[in-house]
Amino acid sequence: MSRPLVTENIETLKPYKAGKPIEELERELGISGSIKLASNENPLGPSPAAVEAIVSAASGVNFYPDAGTFRLRHAIADHVSIDPDEIIVGNGSNEVLTIAVRTFCEPGSNAVVSDYGFIAYRLILQAAGIETRSIPTDDRFAQDLDAMVAACDDATSMLFLANPNNPTGTHVGAEELRAFLTAVPEHVVVVLDEAYVEYARDTDYASALAMRDARENLLVCRTFSKIYGLAGLRVGFGVAPQELIDFMNRVREPFNSSLVAQAAAIAALGDREHVRRSVEQNEAGREVLEAGLRALGWDFVPSQTNFLLVRTPRPGGQIYDALLREGVIVRPVAGYGLPDWIRVSIGTTEQTERFIAAANRIA
Ligand SMILES: *Cc1c(COP(=O)(O)O)cnc(C)c1O
């Protein structure tokens, strides 16, 4: 018998299903003027300051980027009041997750995630051949932190939690989070994914960056893909004690974030007004979306993010197809084990109104 080309974990891996590009969908359906509410992107676009930085960086791309991301790490450090040596930059926060798994998950170890947690965790773990323990939520998708702690054993290398979570939009309260970070066994590297931190407005919400005293082995991940509107450039970062960052830097490829991405991220961080406007527009958009859904009689999960998980009257895949024909692209979430739901990003008020009108036509 010859050696198999790939291991079983690769053979059975179902790749991440990204939304199709708008142009391709329009060509397939013969429509135009569609709106995309599928990937939780900032509907206001990037900060004008970031666009300016991108343009001016463009003429320097014959040079390799700064492999140590010195200026960007210092800008992030100022922003979150952390030492620059406790920061690692990635080609999107997805890459930070991948580097972490390659660094901390040894063969034979296991990792703990939650049902309906961000799907990237289990894909990265499966690709690495790491056993994944997925813990059920309650019927309103609250992650069961006690059960996640109980699932850890001596062989557990990592645990992943998104707060707020995608695709549910749910969050863990500050007190509960602190108790959890304290309770997870010391040897486990906990990843706290805060991709939507800027949108979280509940008084009960707190970033894990304020709880770094609760445990050593903590990696907090953030991204420039969401509120900063730089998803297309791929840049995110992780915050962890210097020892963890040093290990991750051994695994990281030297030029993993591009020169243009670094320049744009620095400029985006500096434009607090754009962030403020984006939050404001998200709050207004969420109200319009929630009111429209209530009028339709479609259930949704209260959200601390820029999207809503919406229960559909017919299978989510059918609603997705019908909305597509109306020129509104949302995200089906059957791949998350949620066949009766869709995820709808909060667009501009005008886009949200278009979604509601289309949903009324197809309901
Ligand atoms: C969008 C998202 C990210 C961001 O990924 P990038 O690679 O930085 O674009 C990370 N985690 C969650 C939960 C997300 O929804």
Short mmCIF file of C-alpha atoms and ligand atoms in Angstrom, two decimals:
data_model
loop_
_atom_site.label_atom_id
_atom_site.label_comp_id
_atom_site.label_asym_id
_atom_site.label_seq_id
_atom_site.Cartn_x
_atom_site.Cartn_y
_atom_site.Cartn_z
CA MET A 1 0.00 0.00 0.00
CA SER A 2 1.37 3.41 -0.86
CA ARG A 3 1.57 6.26 1.61
CA PRO A 4 -1.63 8.42 1.57
CA LEU A 5 -1.14 11.89 0.12
CA VAL A 6 -2.70 13.62 3.14
CA THR A 7 -3.60 12.65 6.70
CA GLU A 8 -7.21 11.94 7.67
CA ASN A 9 -7.63 15.33 9.33
CA ILE A 10 -6.83 17.06 6.02
CA GLU A 11 -8.89 14.55 4.02
CA THR A 12 -12.01 15.33 6.09
CA LEU A 13 -11.43 19.09 6.49
CA LYS A 14 -14.34 21.17 5.15
CA PRO A 15 -12.79 24.46 4.02
CA TYR A 16 -14.06 27.82 5.28
CA LYS A 17 -16.90 29.01 3.07
CA ALA A 18 -16.30 32.67 2.44
CA GLY A 19 -19.07 34.73 0.88
CA LYS A 20 -18.80 34.96 -2.90
CA PRO A 21 -17.55 38.24 -4.33
CA ILE A 22 -20.42 40.58 -5.13
CA GLU A 23 -19.38 40.87 -8.81
CA GLU A 24 -19.49 37.11 -9.30
CA LEU A 25 -22.92 36.74 -7.68
CA GLU A 26 -24.32 39.55 -9.80
CA ARG A 27 -22.92 37.99 -12.96
CA GLU A 28 -24.40 34.58 -12.06
CA LEU A 29 -27.84 36.02 -11.29
CA GLY A 30 -27.83 38.71 -13.97
CA ILE A 31 -28.54 41.48 -11.45
CA SER A 32 -26.74 44.66 -10.39
CA GLY A 33 -26.65 47.12 -7.50
CA SER A 34 -26.63 44.43 -4.79
CA ILE A 35 -25.62 45.10 -1.24
CA LYS A 36 -23.43 42.84 0.88
CA LEU A 37 -24.44 42.29 4.49
CA ALA A 38 -22.54 39.03 4.78
CA SER A 39 -19.10 39.55 6.32
CA ASN A 40 -19.52 42.16 9.07
CA GLU A 41 -17.47 44.73 7.18
CA ASN A 42 -17.67 48.43 8.03
CA PRO A 43 -20.34 49.93 5.74
CA LEU A 44 -18.74 53.39 6.07
CA GLY A 45 -15.55 52.08 4.46
CA PRO A 46 -12.03 52.65 5.74
CA SER A 47 -10.94 55.88 7.41
CA PRO A 48 -9.96 58.52 4.81
CA ALA A 49 -6.67 58.81 6.71
CA ALA A 50 -6.04 55.10 6.12
CA VAL A 51 -6.77 55.48 2.39
CA GLU A 52 -4.30 58.36 2.23
CA ALA A 53 -1.67 56.25 4.01
CA ILE A 54 -2.29 53.38 1.56
CA VAL A 55 -1.80 55.65 -1.44
CA SER A 56 1.38 57.18 -0.08
CA ALA A 57 2.78 53.77 0.96
CA ALA A 58 2.15 52.35 -2.52
CA SER A 59 5.23 53.89 -4.12
CA GLY A 60 7.46 52.15 -1.55
CA VAL A 61 6.35 48.57 -2.10
CA ASN A 62 9.59 47.64 -3.84
CA PHE A 63 10.91 47.47 -0.26
CA TYR A 64 10.13 44.63 2.13
CA PRO A 65 7.97 45.69 5.07
CA ASP A 66 9.35 46.12 8.58
CA ALA A 67 9.53 42.50 9.74
CA GLY A 68 9.28 43.60 13.36
CA THR A 69 6.28 45.93 12.75
CA PHE A 70 7.98 48.45 15.04
CA ARG A 71 5.85 51.52 14.32
CA LEU A 72 2.55 49.63 14.22
CA ARG A 73 3.27 47.77 17.47
CA HIS A 74 4.08 51.10 19.14
CA ALA A 75 0.88 52.66 17.82
CA ILE A 76 -1.13 49.68 19.10
CA ALA A 77 0.75 49.78 22.41
CA ASP A 78 -0.24 53.43 22.90
CA HIS A 79 -3.82 52.67 21.98
CA VAL A 80 -4.31 49.76 24.40
CA SER A 81 -1.73 50.81 27.04
CA ILE A 82 0.35 47.64 26.67
CA ASP A 83 4.10 47.14 26.24
CA PRO A 84 5.02 46.87 22.49
CA ASP A 85 6.95 43.66 23.27
CA GLU A 86 3.66 42.08 24.31
CA ILE A 87 2.18 42.51 20.82
CA ILE A 88 2.34 40.33 17.71
CA VAL A 89 0.95 41.48 14.34
CA GLY A 90 -0.59 39.05 11.88
CA ASN A 91 -1.92 38.91 8.34
CA GLY A 92 -5.40 39.29 9.84
CA SER A 93 -6.09 38.03 13.34
CA ASN A 94 -6.78 34.67 11.70
CA GLU A 95 -3.06 34.36 11.13
CA VAL A 96 -2.37 35.18 14.77
CA LEU A 97 -4.67 32.25 15.66
CA THR A 98 -2.81 29.97 13.26
CA ILE A 99 0.58 31.00 14.64
CA ALA A 100 -0.70 30.38 18.17
CA VAL A 101 -1.90 26.86 17.31
CA ARG A 102 1.40 26.04 15.60
CA THR A 103 3.27 27.38 18.61
CA PHE A 104 1.32 25.98 21.55
CA CYS A 105 -0.55 22.85 20.37
CA GLU A 106 1.81 19.90 20.43
CA PRO A 107 0.79 16.67 18.67
CA GLY A 108 -1.43 14.63 20.97
CA SER A 109 -2.78 17.67 22.83
CA ASN A 110 -6.41 18.78 22.69
CA ALA A 111 -8.16 22.15 22.48
CA VAL A 112 -11.49 23.37 23.86
CA VAL A 113 -13.98 25.49 21.89
CA SER A 114 -17.70 26.24 22.18
CA ASP A 115 -20.51 25.11 19.89
CA TYR A 116 -21.40 28.04 17.60
CA GLY A 117 -18.03 29.61 18.36
CA PHE A 118 -16.10 31.25 15.50
CA ILE A 119 -15.57 28.50 12.92
CA ALA A 120 -11.93 29.41 12.18
CA TYR A 121 -10.79 27.88 15.48
CA ARG A 122 -11.90 24.35 14.65
CA LEU A 123 -10.63 24.60 11.07
CA ILE A 124 -7.16 25.69 12.19
CA LEU A 125 -7.10 22.99 14.87
CA GLN A 126 -8.24 20.27 12.50
CA ALA A 127 -5.64 21.28 9.92
CA ALA A 128 -3.02 20.92 12.65
CA GLY A 129 -4.38 17.50 13.65
CA ILE A 130 -5.39 18.64 17.15
CA GLU A 131 -8.37 16.98 18.88
CA THR A 132 -11.11 19.57 19.40
CA ARG A 133 -13.60 19.41 22.27
CA SER A 134 -16.70 21.47 21.49
CA ILE A 135 -18.96 22.42 24.40
CA PRO A 136 -22.73 22.91 23.94
CA THR A 137 -24.35 26.30 24.67
CA ASP A 138 -27.73 26.93 26.25
CA ASP A 139 -30.77 27.46 24.00
CA ARG A 140 -30.00 31.19 23.62
CA PHE A 141 -26.39 30.47 22.66
CA ALA A 142 -24.75 31.51 25.96
CA GLN A 143 -21.36 29.81 26.06
CA ASP A 144 -21.11 27.36 28.98
CA LEU A 145 -17.91 28.54 30.63
CA ASP A 146 -18.07 26.07 33.53
CA ALA A 147 -18.32 23.16 31.10
CA MET A 148 -15.43 24.60 29.05
CA VAL A 149 -13.27 24.69 32.17
CA ALA A 150 -14.36 21.15 33.09
CA ALA A 151 -13.42 19.93 29.60
CA CYS A 152 -9.76 20.91 30.15
CA ASP A 153 -7.40 18.17 31.25
CA ASP A 154 -3.62 17.68 31.47
CA ALA A 155 -3.44 17.30 27.68
CA THR A 156 -5.32 20.53 26.90
CA SER A 157 -3.03 23.03 25.18
CA MET A 158 -5.46 25.79 24.17
CA LEU A 159 -8.99 27.11 24.73
CA PHE A 160 -10.78 29.54 22.40
CA LEU A 161 -13.50 32.03 23.30
CA ALA A 162 -14.78 34.95 21.22
CA ASN A 163 -16.24 37.84 23.22
CA PRO A 164 -18.53 39.05 21.74
CA ASN A 165 -18.99 35.88 19.71
CA ASN A 166 -19.50 35.40 15.96
CA PRO A 167 -22.00 34.24 14.62
CA THR A 168 -24.25 34.54 17.69
CA GLY A 169 -23.44 38.15 18.73
CA THR A 170 -23.66 37.07 22.38
CA HIS A 171 -21.20 38.18 25.04
CA VAL A 172 -19.85 37.08 28.40
CA GLY A 173 -20.19 39.54 31.29
CA ALA A 174 -17.13 41.02 33.00
CA GLU A 175 -17.44 39.24 36.30
CA GLU A 176 -18.10 35.86 34.69
CA LEU A 177 -15.16 36.36 32.32
CA ARG A 178 -12.74 37.13 35.13
CA ALA A 179 -13.84 34.07 37.12
CA PHE A 180 -13.43 31.95 33.99
CA LEU A 181 -9.91 33.25 33.23
CA THR A 182 -8.95 32.41 36.80
CA ALA A 183 -10.54 28.94 36.69
CA VAL A 184 -9.01 27.59 33.46
CA PRO A 185 -5.98 25.42 34.41
CA GLU A 186 -2.74 27.41 34.30
CA HIS A 187 -1.06 25.32 31.58
CA VAL A 188 -3.80 26.12 29.02
CA VAL A 189 -3.23 29.03 26.62
CA VAL A 190 -6.57 30.86 26.52
CA VAL A 191 -7.36 32.79 23.33
CA LEU A 192 -9.82 35.61 23.89
CA ASP A 193 -10.93 36.83 20.47
CA GLU A 194 -12.14 40.44 20.59
CA ALA A 195 -12.81 41.12 16.90
CA TYR A 196 -15.96 43.10 17.82
CA VAL A 197 -14.74 44.77 21.02
CA GLU A 198 -15.30 48.30 19.71
CA TYR A 199 -18.99 47.59 19.08
CA ALA A 200 -19.73 46.12 22.51
CA ARG A 201 -21.75 48.68 24.45
CA ASP A 202 -23.31 46.68 27.28
CA THR A 203 -22.24 48.12 30.65
CA ASP A 204 -21.61 44.51 31.65
CA TYR A 205 -18.98 44.04 28.90
CA ALA A 206 -15.23 44.35 29.60
CA SER A 207 -12.19 43.53 27.50
CA ALA A 208 -9.92 40.76 28.75
CA LEU A 209 -7.07 43.27 28.39
CA ALA A 210 -8.28 44.64 31.73
CA MET A 211 -8.00 41.14 33.26
CA ARG A 212 -4.45 40.17 32.36
CA ASP A 213 -3.70 39.80 36.07
CA ALA A 214 -6.16 36.87 36.20
CA ARG A 215 -3.86 34.51 34.25
CA GLU A 216 -0.44 34.36 32.58
CA ASN A 217 -1.33 32.21 29.59
CA LEU A 218 -3.73 34.60 27.89
CA LEU A 219 -3.67 35.74 24.25
CA VAL A 220 -6.12 38.52 23.39
CA CYS A 221 -6.71 38.92 19.64
CA ARG A 222 -8.06 41.97 17.84
CA THR A 223 -8.47 42.93 14.21
CA PHE A 224 -8.42 45.85 11.79
CA SER A 225 -10.97 44.00 9.61
CA LYS A 226 -14.14 45.10 11.36
CA ILE A 227 -14.64 48.59 12.78
CA TYR A 228 -11.40 49.87 11.20
CA GLY A 229 -12.67 48.86 7.77
CA LEU A 230 -9.43 47.23 6.55
CA ALA A 231 -10.63 43.64 5.97
CA GLY A 232 -9.17 43.61 2.45
CA LEU A 233 -5.68 44.44 3.69
CA ARG A 234 -5.49 41.61 6.25
CA VAL A 235 -4.12 42.93 9.51
CA GLY A 236 -4.79 41.96 13.11
CA PHE A 237 -2.83 41.56 16.32
CA GLY A 238 -2.46 39.58 19.51
CA VAL A 239 -1.56 40.70 23.03
CA ALA A 240 0.13 38.26 25.42
CA PRO A 241 2.94 38.13 27.97
CA GLN A 242 6.34 38.61 26.35
CA GLU A 243 7.29 34.96 26.83
CA LEU A 244 4.33 33.81 24.72
CA ILE A 245 4.98 36.49 22.10
CA ASP A 246 8.64 35.43 21.86
CA PHE A 247 7.65 31.82 21.18
CA MET A 248 5.06 32.89 18.59
CA ASN A 249 7.64 35.10 16.85
CA ARG A 250 9.83 32.02 16.31
CA VAL A 251 7.00 30.42 14.35
CA ARG A 252 5.81 33.59 12.56
CA GLU A 253 7.05 34.27 9.05
CA PRO A 254 9.20 37.40 9.08
CA PHE A 255 7.26 39.47 6.53
CA ASN A 256 3.75 38.36 7.47
CA SER A 257 2.14 41.79 7.41
CA SER A 258 2.54 43.93 4.34
CA LEU A 259 4.05 47.38 4.15
CA VAL A 260 0.75 48.85 2.94
CA ALA A 261 -1.23 47.10 5.69
CA GLN A 262 1.09 48.40 8.41
CA ALA A 263 0.85 51.98 7.14
CA ALA A 264 -2.95 51.81 6.85
CA ALA A 265 -3.40 50.29 10.31
CA ILE A 266 -1.31 53.04 11.93
CA ALA A 267 -3.41 55.72 10.22
CA ALA A 268 -6.66 53.95 11.07
CA LEU A 269 -5.73 53.77 14.75
CA GLY A 270 -5.15 57.51 14.71
CA ASP A 271 -8.60 58.34 13.35
CA ARG A 272 -10.71 58.05 16.49
CA GLU A 273 -13.46 60.13 14.88
CA HIS A 274 -14.03 57.47 12.22
CA VAL A 275 -14.31 54.79 14.92
CA ARG A 276 -16.76 56.93 16.87
CA ARG A 277 -18.88 57.56 13.76
CA SER A 278 -18.83 53.85 12.94
CA VAL A 279 -20.09 52.91 16.40
CA GLU A 280 -22.81 55.54 16.20
CA GLN A 281 -23.98 54.39 12.79
CA ASN A 282 -23.96 50.76 13.99
CA GLU A 283 -26.17 51.60 16.96
CA ALA A 284 -28.62 53.45 14.72
CA GLY A 285 -28.53 50.66 12.12
CA ARG A 286 -29.16 48.00 14.73
CA GLU A 287 -32.30 49.80 15.91
CA VAL A 288 -33.66 49.96 12.37
CA LEU A 289 -32.83 46.29 11.80
CA GLU A 290 -34.36 45.13 15.09
CA ALA A 291 -37.56 47.15 14.55
CA GLY A 292 -37.90 45.74 11.03
CA LEU A 293 -37.40 42.17 12.25
CA ARG A 294 -39.93 42.61 15.05
CA ALA A 295 -42.49 43.88 12.55
CA LEU A 296 -41.77 40.83 10.39
CA GLY A 297 -42.08 38.53 13.40
CA TRP A 298 -38.55 37.13 12.85
CA ASP A 299 -36.73 36.23 16.05
CA PHE A 300 -33.14 37.37 16.58
CA VAL A 301 -30.46 37.08 19.26
CA PRO A 302 -29.58 40.33 21.10
CA SER A 303 -26.15 41.37 19.84
CA GLN A 304 -23.12 43.34 21.04
CA THR A 305 -21.65 43.39 17.53
CA ASN A 306 -22.28 44.76 14.03
CA PHE A 307 -24.49 41.83 12.99
CA LEU A 308 -27.58 39.93 14.13
CA LEU A 309 -28.24 36.20 14.13
CA VAL A 310 -31.78 35.99 12.76
CA ARG A 311 -34.18 33.04 12.91
CA THR A 312 -35.81 32.41 9.55
CA PRO A 313 -39.37 31.14 8.91
CA ARG A 314 -38.00 28.71 6.29
CA PRO A 315 -34.57 27.06 6.12
CA GLY A 316 -31.88 29.74 6.21
CA GLY A 317 -30.42 28.54 2.91
CA GLN A 318 -33.75 29.18 1.14
CA ILE A 319 -34.07 32.65 2.67
CA TYR A 320 -30.48 33.38 1.65
CA ASP A 321 -31.25 32.36 -1.97
CA ALA A 322 -34.45 34.40 -2.08
CA LEU A 323 -32.75 37.49 -0.66
CA LEU A 324 -29.92 37.05 -3.17
CA ARG A 325 -32.42 37.40 -6.01
CA GLU A 326 -33.55 40.65 -4.35
CA GLY A 327 -29.95 41.88 -4.47
CA VAL A 328 -29.30 41.48 -0.74
CA ILE A 329 -26.43 39.19 0.25
CA VAL A 330 -26.56 37.80 3.80
CA ARG A 331 -24.70 34.89 5.37
CA PRO A 332 -26.25 31.43 5.66
CA VAL A 333 -24.97 29.70 8.81
CA ALA A 334 -25.92 26.04 8.27
CA GLY A 335 -22.18 25.35 8.32
CA TYR A 336 -22.23 26.43 11.97
CA GLY A 337 -25.01 23.94 12.70
CA LEU A 338 -27.66 26.66 12.46
CA PRO A 339 -29.82 25.64 9.46
CA ASP A 340 -32.80 27.77 10.55
CA TRP A 341 -30.89 31.02 10.92
CA ILE A 342 -29.05 33.61 8.85
CA ARG A 343 -26.49 36.20 9.93
CA VAL A 344 -27.15 39.77 8.81
CA SER A 345 -24.49 42.47 9.08
CA ILE A 346 -25.66 45.91 10.13
CA GLY A 347 -25.18 48.11 7.08
CA THR A 348 -25.89 51.77 6.57
CA THR A 349 -29.45 52.71 7.47
CA GLU A 350 -30.32 52.70 3.77
CA GLN A 351 -28.87 49.20 3.31
CA THR A 352 -30.68 47.92 6.38
CA GLU A 353 -33.95 49.33 5.06
CA ARG A 354 -33.32 47.54 1.76
CA PHE A 355 -32.81 44.27 3.63
CA ILE A 356 -36.07 44.74 5.57
CA ALA A 357 -38.01 45.58 2.40
CA ALA A 358 -36.56 42.51 0.62
CA ALA A 359 -37.30 40.28 3.63
CA ASN A 360 -40.92 41.50 3.60
CA ARG A 361 -41.24 40.63 -0.10
CA ILE A 362 -39.91 37.10 0.33
CA ALA A 363 -41.34 36.30 3.80
C1 LIG B 1 -14.05 38.73 11.59
C2 LIG B 1 -13.50 37.98 12.74
C3 LIG B 1 -12.12 37.93 12.95
C4 LIG B 1 -11.20 38.73 12.08
O1 LIG B 1 -10.44 37.97 11.26
P1 LIG B 1 -9.29 38.69 10.42
O2 LIG B 1 -8.44 37.56 10.04
O3 LIG B 1 -8.60 39.65 11.34
O4 LIG B 1 -9.96 39.37 9.28
C5 LIG B 1 -11.64 37.24 14.03
N1 LIG B 1 -12.47 36.63 14.89
C6 LIG B 1 -13.80 36.69 14.75
C7 LIG B 1 -14.68 36.08 15.77
C8 LIG B 1 -14.35 37.36 13.65
O5 LIG B 1 -15.67 37.40 13.48
#
